[in-house]
Amino acid sequence: MRNLPDSVSIREVGPRDGLQSESPIPTADKIRLIDALGRTGLRRIEAVSFVHPRAIPQMADADEVWAGMTRVDGIAYSALAPNSRGAARALDAGFDIVEVVVSASDTHNRKNVNRSTAESLDDITGLITTLHDGGATVEVIVATSFGCPYEGDTSVERVAGIIDRVVGDGADRVAFGDTTGMATPRRVDELLTRVRGDHPDVPMLLHFHNTRGTALANVMTALDHGVTEFDSSVGGLGGCPYAPGASGNLATEELVHMLHDCGIETGVDLDALIEVAELAEKLVGRTLPSGVLRAGPRTRLTATD
Amino acid sequence: MRNLPDSVSIREVGPRDGLQSESPIPTADKIRLIDALGRTGLRRIEAVSFVHPRAIPQMADADEVWAGMTRVDGIAYSALAPNSRGAARALDAGFDIVEVVVSASDTHNRKNVNRSTAESLDDITGLITTLHDGGATVEVIVATSFGCPYEGDTSVERVAGIIDRVVGDGADRVAFGDTTGMATPRRVDELLTRVRGDHPDVPMLLHFHNTRGTALANVMTALDHGVTEFDSSVGGLGGCPYAPGASGNLATEELVHMLHDCGIETGVDLDALIEVAELAEKLVGRTLPSGVLRAGPRTRLTATD
């Protein structure tokens, strides 16, 4: 087999990235979901987003969720902050890991925050300083890294330029978002070939959507490049509210299921995780797209009558 | 990028493997589906199965379908024959490419045809002779090659032994069926590592289900091993009628979409294929699980208003 890592670090993004594009659910249900995820062995959870309630009403209760949930020792909880107001709220709430976002596509960035990519990068320069001063580490998420639903292909050079810029500004980590599921193994290969060498010490995380079925093939390609950090969403909750036609983050249980069968540890109890996916499905009230949720893991056998 | 092939040969199995586990549809609709597939650039189509109508009523009209459809020059049409009666019918109908099946799992084989794997292999010895005498080439499909829903893991040695046996008996080609979507990149790697070297001149085809999201990751792994032939089913039609919980052949448009973006030719017109997937969805009257059918290819852009 290819040279696979011994372990992979999964960041669960269902409570934030997932729920922000589902119909709003009560605060108590969000807390229930995060607390349940905290008992599965997951060690990183993106808990909330400090975005303006008018922009994303699903996240209006971020402070209440964070105050109400049980913080498990050993789990790194993070928050997304779209701007300086959000960064201040995240720091006030006590988060020490904060994500900020910029889209590689100008059009997508404007649709998202009504600013150009360049303007958002200028904002991020300031956000990094603010967050560092407040004692938090900062991850910059580059949305539409593998393609934009409005502009089409995203050039590898454009993404590489953004990474150079934010790393120069002090970003502690970077993430590549496949916002609407346009990544394929070739795109993953081309981007990682271009950017890994320039920043060998900067942790890089990949965030795939399974919109066109390629998410796990993309993960395998990223593993070939030595990437060992991935986002995924329990049950496949979510999509992207700004991208019509987008559907489905990679489901955490599909990721864990494949990795474990390939001999790669994640620390996650798959059976417990599937139970949380069942809970997530109940809380959002729609059928979630996860195959492992539907069919169970390959080890779940059928009785012969 | 890994050492990818220039082209891949896809066998479309929707009309047979797909429709045999959907609710029965009229003969005229089957003909319409096959004829539409014949205009997409696909060069291999599994058209029908000559199985007893009591076993699989969906295939009761195999002769009528074959007689009524338009046979396109340059397309290799094949039929599945489960036994000597089916082989005789396939030859009578004029098929010169015929598939026979055995399951690597004894329990699955008994559920399927009420015989042990060993008994089916003895039958296949005779079928190969009969079909060769009738002027047809024979592919042996090894079902449950990557796991059995009743028995669990399938040992690589067991599959290797079956391949040795049928190749010794004169099989022209072999296929590995991931009947209920239990394959992962590791399982594909282990099996191909074991069997490719012993039979370098025997064409090998892989048949994946996307039950647990791994189908395209498995395809990429098989490409690494030099395999360039895959089954898939338009729209993701079908599953396996004998395997509870199974869902979804790999959708042909998801396979074509990823391969093309990776620079691998298939000869298929993706837009035309997606139209046939829409037709297939209409004919079977249920939502099919294909992401590329839902979201369109990554090149289909969204207007910015």
Coordinates of C-alpha atoms in Angstrom, one line a residue:
Chain A
M1 CA 0.0 0.0 0.0
R2 CA 1.0 3.6 -0.4
N3 CA 2.9 5.1 2.5
L4 CA 0.0 5.8 4.8
P5 CA 0.3 7.6 8.2
D6 CA -0.4 5.9 11.5
S7 CA -3.0 8.4 12.5
V8 CA -5.1 11.2 11.3
S9 CA -6.5 14.2 13.2
I10 CA -10.2 14.9 12.5
R11 CA -11.8 18.2 13.3
E12 CA -15.6 17.7 13.6
V13 CA -17.3 20.7 12.0
G14 CA -20.9 19.5 12.2
P15 CA -22.0 21.9 15.1
R16 CA -20.7 25.0 13.1
D17 CA -20.2 24.4 9.4
G18 CA -22.9 21.7 9.4
L19 CA -25.6 23.4 11.4
Q20 CA -25.1 26.8 9.8
S21 CA -26.7 25.6 6.6
E22 CA -29.4 23.5 8.2
S23 CA -32.7 24.9 9.4
P24 CA -32.1 26.5 12.8
I25 CA -32.4 24.1 15.8
P26 CA -32.8 25.0 19.5
T27 CA -29.8 25.9 21.6
A28 CA -30.4 22.9 23.8
D29 CA -30.2 20.6 20.8
K30 CA -26.9 22.1 19.7
I31 CA -25.5 21.6 23.2
R32 CA -26.8 18.0 23.2
L33 CA -25.1 17.4 19.8
I34 CA -21.7 18.9 20.9
D35 CA -21.8 17.1 24.2
A36 CA -22.5 13.8 22.4
L37 CA -19.7 14.4 20.0
G38 CA -17.4 15.0 23.0
R39 CA -18.0 11.4 24.1
T40 CA -16.9 9.7 20.8
G41 CA -13.2 10.2 21.1
L42 CA -13.1 13.1 18.7
R43 CA -10.3 15.5 19.9
R44 CA -11.1 18.6 17.8
I45 CA -14.6 20.2 17.5
E46 CA -15.5 23.4 15.7
A47 CA -18.2 24.5 18.2
V48 CA -19.6 27.8 17.0
S49 CA -19.3 30.8 14.7
F50 CA -19.4 34.4 16.0
V51 CA -21.1 35.7 12.9
H52 CA -23.7 38.4 12.9
P53 CA -27.2 36.9 13.5
R54 CA -28.6 38.6 10.5
A55 CA -26.0 37.0 8.3
I56 CA -26.4 33.5 9.7
P57 CA -29.3 33.2 12.2
Q58 CA -28.4 29.6 12.8
M59 CA -25.4 30.8 14.9
A60 CA -27.1 33.6 16.8
D61 CA -26.9 31.7 20.1
A62 CA -23.1 31.0 19.9
D63 CA -22.4 32.4 23.4
E64 CA -25.2 30.4 24.9
V65 CA -24.1 27.2 23.2
W66 CA -20.5 27.7 24.4
A67 CA -21.6 28.6 27.9
G68 CA -24.0 25.7 28.1
M69 CA -21.9 22.8 26.7
T70 CA -19.6 20.6 28.7
R71 CA -16.0 21.3 27.8
V72 CA -14.2 18.0 27.8
D73 CA -10.5 17.9 28.8
G74 CA -8.3 16.9 25.9
I75 CA -10.7 18.2 23.2
A76 CA -9.6 21.3 21.3
Y77 CA -12.7 23.5 20.7
S78 CA -12.5 26.2 18.1
A79 CA -14.7 29.0 16.9
L80 CA -15.0 30.8 13.6
A81 CA -14.7 34.6 13.5
P82 CA -15.6 36.4 10.3
N83 CA -14.5 39.8 11.3
S84 CA -13.1 41.9 14.2
R85 CA -16.4 42.0 16.0
G86 CA -16.5 38.2 15.8
A87 CA -12.9 37.9 16.9
A88 CA -13.5 40.1 20.0
R89 CA -16.5 37.9 20.9
A90 CA -14.5 34.7 20.4
L91 CA -11.8 36.1 22.7
D92 CA -14.3 37.3 25.2
A93 CA -15.8 33.9 25.3
G94 CA -12.4 32.4 26.0
F95 CA -11.6 30.6 22.8
D96 CA -7.9 30.1 22.2
I97 CA -8.3 28.6 18.7
V98 CA -10.0 30.7 16.2
E99 CA -10.6 30.3 12.4
V100 CA -10.9 33.2 10.0
V101 CA -12.0 32.8 6.3
V102 CA -11.2 34.2 3.0
S103 CA -12.3 32.9 -0.4
A104 CA -9.8 32.4 -3.1
S105 CA -12.5 33.4 -5.6
D106 CA -13.3 37.1 -5.7
T107 CA -16.9 36.5 -6.7
H108 CA -17.5 34.0 -4.0
N109 CA -15.8 36.3 -1.4
R110 CA -18.0 39.2 -2.4
K111 CA -21.2 37.0 -2.2
N112 CA -20.0 35.8 1.2
V113 CA -18.9 39.1 2.9
N114 CA -19.4 41.8 0.2
R115 CA -15.6 42.4 -0.1
S116 CA -12.9 41.4 -2.5
T117 CA -10.4 38.7 -1.7
A118 CA -7.7 41.4 -1.3
E119 CA -9.9 43.4 1.1
S120 CA -10.5 40.4 3.2
L121 CA -6.8 39.6 3.3
D122 CA -6.1 43.1 4.6
D123 CA -8.8 42.5 7.3
I124 CA -7.2 39.1 8.2
T125 CA -3.8 40.8 8.7
G126 CA -5.5 42.8 11.5
L127 CA -7.5 39.9 12.8
I128 CA -4.3 37.8 13.2
T129 CA -2.8 40.5 15.4
T130 CA -5.9 40.9 17.4
L131 CA -6.3 37.2 18.0
H132 CA -2.6 36.7 18.8
D133 CA -2.7 39.6 21.2
G134 CA -5.7 37.9 22.8
G135 CA -3.8 34.7 23.3
A136 CA -5.4 32.7 20.5
T137 CA -3.9 30.8 17.6
V138 CA -5.3 31.5 14.2
E139 CA -6.2 29.3 11.3
V140 CA -6.9 30.8 8.0
I141 CA -9.4 28.9 5.9
V142 CA -9.1 29.4 2.2
A143 CA -12.6 28.8 0.8
T144 CA -13.1 27.7 -2.9
S145 CA -9.5 26.4 -3.0
F146 CA -10.4 23.8 -5.6
G147 CA -13.0 25.7 -7.6
C148 CA -15.7 28.3 -7.4
P149 CA -19.3 27.7 -8.4
Y150 CA -19.4 31.2 -10.0
E151 CA -15.9 31.5 -11.5
G152 CA -15.0 27.8 -12.2
D153 CA -11.5 26.6 -11.7
T154 CA -9.4 28.2 -9.0
S155 CA -5.8 28.7 -10.0
V156 CA -3.2 27.0 -7.9
E157 CA -1.1 30.1 -8.0
R158 CA -3.8 32.2 -6.6
V159 CA -4.2 29.9 -3.6
A160 CA -0.5 29.7 -3.2
G161 CA -0.3 33.5 -3.1
I162 CA -2.9 33.7 -0.4
I163 CA -1.1 31.1 1.7
D164 CA 2.2 33.1 1.3
R165 CA 0.4 36.2 2.4
V166 CA -1.3 34.9 5.5
V167 CA 1.7 32.8 6.6
G168 CA 3.7 36.0 6.3
D169 CA 1.1 37.7 8.4
G170 CA 1.5 35.2 11.1
A171 CA -1.2 32.6 10.5
D172 CA -0.5 29.6 12.7
R173 CA -2.3 27.1 10.4
V174 CA -4.0 27.0 7.1
A175 CA -7.0 25.1 5.7
F176 CA -8.1 24.5 2.2
G177 CA -11.9 24.5 1.8
D178 CA -13.5 22.5 -1.1
T179 CA -16.6 24.7 -0.5
T180 CA -18.9 23.2 -3.1
G181 CA -17.3 19.8 -3.8
M182 CA -15.3 20.7 -6.8
A183 CA -12.1 18.9 -5.7
T184 CA -10.8 15.8 -7.5
P185 CA -7.6 13.8 -6.8
R186 CA -5.9 15.8 -9.5
R187 CA -6.8 19.2 -8.0
V188 CA -5.7 18.0 -4.6
D189 CA -2.4 16.7 -6.0
E190 CA -1.7 19.9 -7.9
L191 CA -2.5 22.2 -5.0
L192 CA -0.5 20.3 -2.4
T193 CA 2.4 19.8 -4.8
R194 CA 2.5 23.6 -5.2
V195 CA 2.1 24.7 -1.6
R196 CA 3.5 22.1 0.7
G197 CA 7.1 22.6 -0.1
D198 CA 7.1 26.4 0.5
H199 CA 5.7 26.0 4.0
P200 CA 6.8 22.7 5.4
D201 CA 6.3 23.8 9.0
V202 CA 2.8 25.2 8.6
P203 CA 0.1 22.7 9.5
M204 CA -2.4 22.2 6.6
L205 CA -5.8 20.9 6.9
L206 CA -8.2 19.8 4.1
H207 CA -11.9 20.3 4.1
F208 CA -13.8 18.3 1.5
H209 CA -17.4 18.2 0.5
N210 CA -18.8 15.1 -1.0
T211 CA -21.0 16.8 -3.5
R212 CA -19.8 14.8 -6.5
G213 CA -18.6 11.7 -4.7
T214 CA -14.9 12.4 -4.6
A215 CA -14.3 13.3 -1.0
L216 CA -12.7 10.1 0.2
A217 CA -10.6 9.8 -3.0
N218 CA -9.4 13.3 -2.3
V219 CA -8.5 12.3 1.3
M220 CA -6.5 9.4 0.0
T221 CA -4.6 11.7 -2.3
A222 CA -3.9 14.2 0.5
L223 CA -2.6 11.3 2.7
D224 CA -0.1 10.6 -0.1
H225 CA 1.1 14.2 0.3
G226 CA 1.6 13.8 4.0
V227 CA -1.5 15.7 5.1
T228 CA -3.0 14.2 8.2
E229 CA -5.7 16.7 9.2
F230 CA -9.2 16.7 7.8
D231 CA -12.5 18.4 8.6
S232 CA -15.7 16.4 8.4
S233 CA -19.2 16.7 9.7
V234 CA -21.2 14.1 11.6
G235 CA -23.8 12.6 9.4
G236 CA -22.7 14.8 6.6
L237 CA -24.5 17.8 8.1
G238 CA -24.4 21.0 6.1
G239 CA -23.3 22.3 2.8
C240 CA -22.6 26.0 2.1
P241 CA -25.3 28.6 2.4
Y242 CA -23.8 30.8 -0.2
A243 CA -23.4 28.2 -2.9
P244 CA -26.5 26.9 -4.6
G245 CA -26.5 23.2 -5.4
A246 CA -23.9 22.5 -2.8
S247 CA -24.6 19.5 -0.6
G248 CA -23.0 17.7 2.1
N249 CA -19.8 18.0 4.0
L250 CA -17.9 14.7 4.1
A251 CA -19.5 12.6 6.8
T252 CA -17.2 12.0 9.8
E253 CA -18.3 8.4 10.1
E254 CA -17.5 7.7 6.4
L255 CA -14.0 9.2 7.0
V256 CA -13.4 7.3 10.2
H257 CA -14.8 4.1 8.7
M258 CA -12.4 4.2 5.7
L259 CA -9.4 5.3 7.7
H260 CA -9.8 2.6 10.4
D261 CA -10.1 -0.1 7.7
C262 CA -6.9 1.2 6.2
G263 CA -5.2 0.8 9.5
I264 CA -5.1 4.5 10.3
E265 CA -6.0 5.5 13.9
T266 CA -8.3 8.5 14.6
G267 CA -9.1 7.9 18.3
V268 CA -12.8 7.9 17.4
D269 CA -15.2 5.1 18.6
L270 CA -17.1 4.5 15.3
D271 CA -20.1 2.9 16.8
A272 CA -20.5 5.8 19.2
L273 CA -20.1 8.3 16.3
I274 CA -22.8 6.6 14.3
E275 CA -25.1 7.0 17.2
V276 CA -24.4 10.7 17.2
A277 CA -25.1 10.8 13.5
E278 CA -28.5 9.2 14.2
L279 CA -29.0 11.9 16.8
A280 CA -28.0 14.6 14.4
E281 CA -30.4 13.3 11.8
K282 CA -33.2 13.4 14.4
L283 CA -32.3 17.0 15.5
V284 CA -32.3 18.5 12.0
G285 CA -35.3 16.4 10.9
R286 CA -34.0 15.4 7.4
T287 CA -32.3 12.4 6.0
L288 CA -28.6 12.9 6.1
P289 CA -26.4 11.7 3.2
S290 CA -24.0 9.5 5.1
G291 CA -23.7 6.0 3.7
V292 CA -22.1 4.6 6.9
L293 CA -25.0 6.0 8.8
R294 CA -27.5 4.2 6.5
A295 CA -25.7 0.9 5.9
G296 CA -23.6 0.7 9.1
P297 CA -19.9 -0.1 9.0
R298 CA -18.6 -3.0 6.8
T299 CA -18.2 -5.0 10.0
R300 CA -21.9 -4.9 10.8
L301 CA -23.0 -8.3 9.5
T302 CA -26.5 -9.5 8.4
A303 CA -28.0 -12.5 10.1
T304 CA -28.6 -15.5 7.8
D305 CA -32.1 -15.9 9.2
Chain B
M1 CA 0.4 12.9 -9.6
R2 CA 0.5 9.1 -9.4
N3 CA 1.1 7.3 -12.6
L4 CA -2.4 7.4 -14.1
P5 CA -3.4 5.7 -17.3
D6 CA -4.5 7.7 -20.4
S7 CA -7.8 6.0 -20.6
V8 CA -10.2 3.8 -18.8
S9 CA -12.8 1.3 -20.1
I10 CA -16.1 1.6 -18.5
R11 CA -18.8 -1.1 -18.6
E12 CA -22.2 0.3 -18.0
V13 CA -24.2 -2.2 -15.9
G14 CA -27.3 -0.2 -15.2
P15 CA -29.6 -2.1 -17.6
R16 CA -28.7 -5.4 -15.9
D17 CA -27.2 -5.1 -12.5
G18 CA -28.9 -1.9 -11.9
L19 CA -32.5 -2.7 -13.0
Q20 CA -32.5 -6.2 -11.5
S21 CA -32.7 -4.7 -8.1
E22 CA -35.2 -1.9 -8.9
S23 CA -38.9 -2.3 -9.2
P24 CA -39.7 -3.9 -12.6
I25 CA -40.1 -1.5 -15.5
P26 CA -41.7 -2.1 -18.9
T27 CA -39.7 -3.7 -21.7
A28 CA -40.0 -0.6 -23.8
D29 CA -38.4 1.5 -21.0
K30 CA -35.5 -0.8 -20.8
I31 CA -35.0 -0.6 -24.5
R32 CA -35.2 3.2 -24.3
L33 CA -32.6 3.2 -21.5
I34 CA -30.1 1.0 -23.4
D35 CA -30.6 2.9 -26.6
A36 CA -30.0 6.2 -24.8
L37 CA -26.8 4.8 -23.2
G38 CA -25.7 3.7 -26.7
R39 CA -25.6 7.4 -27.7
T40 CA -23.3 8.6 -24.9
G41 CA -20.0 7.2 -26.1
L42 CA -20.0 4.2 -23.8
R43 CA -18.4 1.2 -25.5
R44 CA -19.4 -1.6 -23.2
I45 CA -22.9 -2.3 -21.9
E46 CA -24.2 -5.2 -19.9
A47 CA -27.6 -5.5 -21.5
V48 CA -29.5 -8.3 -19.9
S49 CA -29.3 -11.4 -17.6
F50 CA -30.7 -14.8 -18.7
V51 CA -31.8 -15.8 -15.3
H52 CA -35.0 -17.7 -14.4
P53 CA -37.9 -15.3 -14.2
R54 CA -38.9 -16.7 -10.8
A55 CA -35.5 -15.8 -9.4
I56 CA -35.4 -12.3 -10.9
P57 CA -38.6 -11.2 -12.5
Q58 CA -37.0 -7.9 -13.5
M59 CA -35.1 -9.8 -16.2
A60 CA -37.9 -12.0 -17.5
D61 CA -38.0 -10.1 -20.8
A62 CA -34.3 -10.4 -21.6
D63 CA -35.0 -11.8 -25.1
E64 CA -37.5 -9.1 -25.9
V65 CA -35.1 -6.4 -24.7
W66 CA -32.2 -7.7 -26.7
A67 CA -34.4 -8.2 -29.8
G68 CA -35.9 -4.7 -29.5
M69 CA -32.9 -2.6 -28.8
T70 CA -30.7 -0.9 -31.3
R71 CA -27.3 -2.5 -31.5
V72 CA -24.7 0.2 -32.1
D73 CA -21.5 -0.7 -34.0
G74 CA -18.5 -0.4 -31.8
I75 CA -20.4 -1.2 -28.6
A76 CA -19.7 -4.5 -26.9
Y77 CA -22.9 -5.8 -25.4
S78 CA -22.8 -8.5 -22.9
A79 CA -25.2 -10.8 -21.0
L80 CA -25.0 -12.5 -17.7
A81 CA -25.8 -16.2 -17.5
P82 CA -26.2 -17.8 -14.1
N83 CA -26.3 -21.4 -15.3
S84 CA -26.3 -23.8 -18.3
R85 CA -29.9 -22.9 -19.3
G86 CA -29.0 -19.2 -19.2
A87 CA -25.8 -19.8 -21.2
A88 CA -27.8 -21.6 -23.9
R89 CA -30.2 -18.7 -24.0
A90 CA -27.4 -16.2 -24.3
L91 CA -25.8 -18.1 -27.1
D92 CA -29.1 -18.6 -28.9
A93 CA -29.7 -14.9 -28.6
G94 CA -26.3 -14.3 -30.3
F95 CA -24.3 -12.9 -27.4
D96 CA -20.6 -13.4 -27.9
I97 CA -19.6 -11.9 -24.5
V98 CA -21.1 -13.7 -21.5
E99 CA -20.5 -13.3 -17.7
V100 CA -20.9 -16.0 -15.2
V101 CA -20.9 -15.4 -11.4
V102 CA -19.6 -17.1 -8.3
S103 CA -19.5 -15.7 -4.8
A104 CA -16.3 -16.0 -2.8
S105 CA -18.4 -16.4 0.2
D106 CA -20.1 -19.7 0.7
T107 CA -23.0 -18.3 2.6
H108 CA -23.6 -15.6 0.0
N109 CA -23.3 -18.1 -2.8
R110 CA -25.9 -20.3 -1.1
K111 CA -28.2 -17.4 -0.6
N112 CA -27.8 -16.5 -4.2
V113 CA -28.0 -19.9 -6.0
N114 CA -28.4 -22.4 -3.3
R115 CA -25.1 -24.0 -3.9
S116 CA -21.6 -23.9 -2.3
T117 CA -18.8 -21.9 -3.9
A118 CA -17.1 -25.2 -4.8
E119 CA -20.3 -26.5 -6.5
S120 CA -20.6 -23.3 -8.5
L121 CA -17.0 -23.5 -9.6
D122 CA -17.6 -27.0 -10.9
D123 CA -20.6 -25.6 -12.8
I124 CA -18.5 -22.8 -14.2
T125 CA -16.0 -25.3 -15.6
G126 CA -18.8 -26.7 -17.7
L127 CA -20.2 -23.3 -18.6
I128 CA -16.9 -22.0 -19.9
T129 CA -16.7 -25.0 -22.2
T130 CA -20.2 -24.6 -23.4
L131 CA -19.8 -20.8 -24.0
H132 CA -16.5 -21.2 -25.8
D133 CA -18.0 -23.9 -28.0
G134 CA -20.7 -21.5 -28.8
G135 CA -18.2 -18.8 -29.8
A136 CA -18.5 -16.5 -26.8
T137 CA -15.8 -15.2 -24.5
V138 CA -16.4 -15.7 -20.8
E139 CA -15.9 -13.4 -17.9
V140 CA -16.1 -14.8 -14.4
I141 CA -17.3 -12.4 -11.8
V142 CA -16.3 -13.1 -8.2
A143 CA -18.9 -11.6 -6.0
T144 CA -18.2 -10.6 -2.4
S145 CA -14.5 -10.3 -3.3
F146 CA -14.0 -7.6 -0.6
G147 CA -16.3 -8.9 2.1
C148 CA -19.6 -10.6 2.6
P149 CA -22.5 -9.2 4.5
Y150 CA -23.1 -12.5 6.2
E151 CA -19.5 -13.8 6.8
G152 CA -17.5 -10.5 7.1
D153 CA -14.1 -10.2 5.6
T154 CA -13.2 -12.3 2.5
S155 CA -9.8 -13.7 2.6
V156 CA -7.5 -12.6 -0.2
E157 CA -6.3 -16.2 -0.5
R158 CA -9.8 -17.5 -1.1
V159 CA -10.3 -15.1 -3.9
A160 CA -6.9 -15.8 -5.3
G161 CA -7.7 -19.5 -5.3
I162 CA -10.9 -18.9 -7.2
I163 CA -9.1 -16.9 -9.8
D164 CA -6.5 -19.6 -10.3
R165 CA -9.2 -22.1 -10.7
V166 CA -11.3 -20.3 -13.3
V167 CA -8.3 -19.0 -15.3
G168 CA -7.1 -22.7 -15.3
D169 CA -10.5 -23.6 -16.6
G170 CA -10.2 -21.1 -19.5
A171 CA -11.9 -17.9 -18.3
D172 CA -11.0 -15.1 -20.7
R173 CA -11.5 -12.4 -18.1
V174 CA -12.2 -11.9 -14.4
A175 CA -14.1 -9.3 -12.4
F176 CA -14.0 -8.6 -8.7
G177 CA -17.4 -7.6 -7.3
D178 CA -17.7 -5.4 -4.2
T179 CA -21.3 -6.7 -3.9
T180 CA -22.3 -4.7 -0.8
G181 CA -19.8 -1.9 -0.7
M182 CA -17.3 -3.4 1.7
A183 CA -14.2 -2.5 -0.3
T184 CA -11.8 0.1 1.0
P185 CA -8.5 1.3 -0.6
R186 CA -6.7 -1.1 1.7
R187 CA -8.8 -4.1 0.6
V188 CA -8.3 -3.2 -3.1
D189 CA -4.6 -2.9 -2.6
E190 CA -4.3 -6.2 -0.8
L191 CA -6.3 -8.1 -3.3
L192 CA -4.7 -6.7 -6.4
T193 CA -1.2 -7.1 -4.9
R194 CA -2.0 -10.7 -4.4
V195 CA -3.6 -11.6 -7.7
R196 CA -2.2 -9.3 -10.5
G197 CA 1.2 -10.9 -10.6
D198 CA 0.0 -14.4 -11.0
H199 CA -2.1 -13.6 -14.0
P200 CA -0.5 -10.6 -15.8
D201 CA -2.3 -11.4 -19.1
V202 CA -5.8 -11.9 -17.8
P203 CA -7.9 -8.7 -18.0
M204 CA -9.3 -7.8 -14.6
L205 CA -12.2 -5.5 -14.0
L206 CA -13.4 -4.0 -10.8
H207 CA -17.0 -3.5 -9.7
F208 CA -17.6 -1.2 -6.8
H209 CA -20.7 -0.2 -4.9
N210 CA -20.7 3.2 -3.1
T211 CA -22.6 1.9 -0.1
R212 CA -20.1 3.5 2.3
G213 CA -18.7 6.3 0.2
T214 CA -15.4 4.6 -0.8
A215 CA -16.1 3.7 -4.5
L216 CA -14.0 6.4 -6.1
A217 CA -11.2 6.1 -3.6
N218 CA -11.2 2.4 -4.5
V219 CA -11.0 3.3 -8.2
M220 CA -8.0 5.5 -7.6
T221 CA -6.3 2.7 -5.7
A222 CA -7.0 0.2 -8.6
L223 CA -5.6 2.7 -11.1
D224 CA -2.4 2.7 -9.1
H225 CA -2.3 -1.1 -9.7
G226 CA -2.7 -0.7 -13.4
V227 CA -6.4 -1.8 -13.6
T228 CA -8.2 0.2 -16.2
E229 CA -11.6 -1.5 -16.4
F230 CA -14.5 -0.7 -14.2
D231 CA -18.2 -1.4 -13.9
S232 CA -20.6 1.4 -13.0
S233 CA -24.3 2.1 -13.3
V234 CA -26.0 5.1 -14.8
G235 CA -27.4 7.3 -12.0
G236 CA -26.2 4.7 -9.5
L237 CA -29.1 2.4 -10.4
G238 CA -29.3 -0.8 -8.3
G239 CA -27.8 -2.6 -5.4
C240 CA -27.8 -6.3 -4.7
P241 CA -31.2 -8.1 -4.3
Y242 CA -29.6 -10.7 -2.0
A243 CA -27.9 -8.4 0.3
P244 CA -30.0 -6.5 2.8
G245 CA -28.8 -2.9 3.4
A246 CA -26.9 -2.8 0.2
S247 CA -27.4 0.4 -1.8
G248 CA -26.0 1.8 -4.9
N249 CA -23.7 0.8 -7.6
L250 CA -21.0 3.4 -8.3
A251 CA -22.8 6.0 -10.6
T252 CA -21.3 6.1 -14.1
E253 CA -21.4 9.9 -14.2
E254 CA -19.5 10.2 -10.9
L255 CA -16.8 7.8 -12.3
V256 CA -16.6 9.6 -15.7
H257 CA -16.6 13.1 -14.0
M258 CA -13.7 12.3 -11.7
L259 CA -11.7 10.4 -14.4
H260 CA -12.1 13.2 -16.9
D261 CA -11.0 15.8 -14.4
C262 CA -7.9 13.7 -13.7
G263 CA -7.1 13.7 -17.4
I264 CA -8.2 10.2 -18.1
E265 CA -10.3 9.6 -21.2
T266 CA -13.4 7.3 -21.2
G267 CA -14.9 8.2 -24.6
V268 CA -18.1 9.2 -22.8
D269 CA -19.9 12.5 -23.3
L270 CA -20.6 13.5 -19.7
D271 CA -23.5 15.9 -20.4
A272 CA -25.2 13.2 -22.6
L273 CA -24.7 10.7 -19.8
I274 CA -26.2 12.9 -17.2
E275 CA -29.3 13.3 -19.4
V276 CA -29.6 9.5 -19.4
A277 CA -29.2 9.4 -15.6
E278 CA -32.2 11.8 -15.5
L279 CA -34.1 9.5 -17.8
A280 CA -33.1 6.5 -15.6
E281 CA -34.4 8.3 -12.5
K282 CA -37.7 9.0 -14.3
L283 CA -38.0 5.4 -15.5
V284 CA -37.5 3.8 -12.0
G285 CA -39.5 6.5 -10.2
R286 CA -37.1 7.0 -7.3
T287 CA -34.4 9.5 -6.5
L288 CA -31.1 8.0 -7.5
P289 CA -28.0 8.5 -5.3
S290 CA -25.7 10.1 -7.8
G291 CA -24.1 13.4 -6.7
V292 CA -23.1 14.4 -10.3
L293 CA -26.7 13.9 -11.3
R294 CA -27.9 16.2 -8.5
A295 CA -25.3 18.9 -8.6
G296 CA -24.0 18.6 -12.2
P297 CA -20.4 18.4 -13.1
R298 CA -17.9 20.8 -11.4
T299 CA -17.8 22.8 -14.7
R300 CA -21.5 23.7 -14.5
L301 CA -21.3 27.2 -13.0
T302 CA -23.9 29.2 -11.1
A303 CA -25.1 32.5 -12.4
T304 CA -24.2 35.5 -10.1
D305 CA -27.7 37.0 -10.6

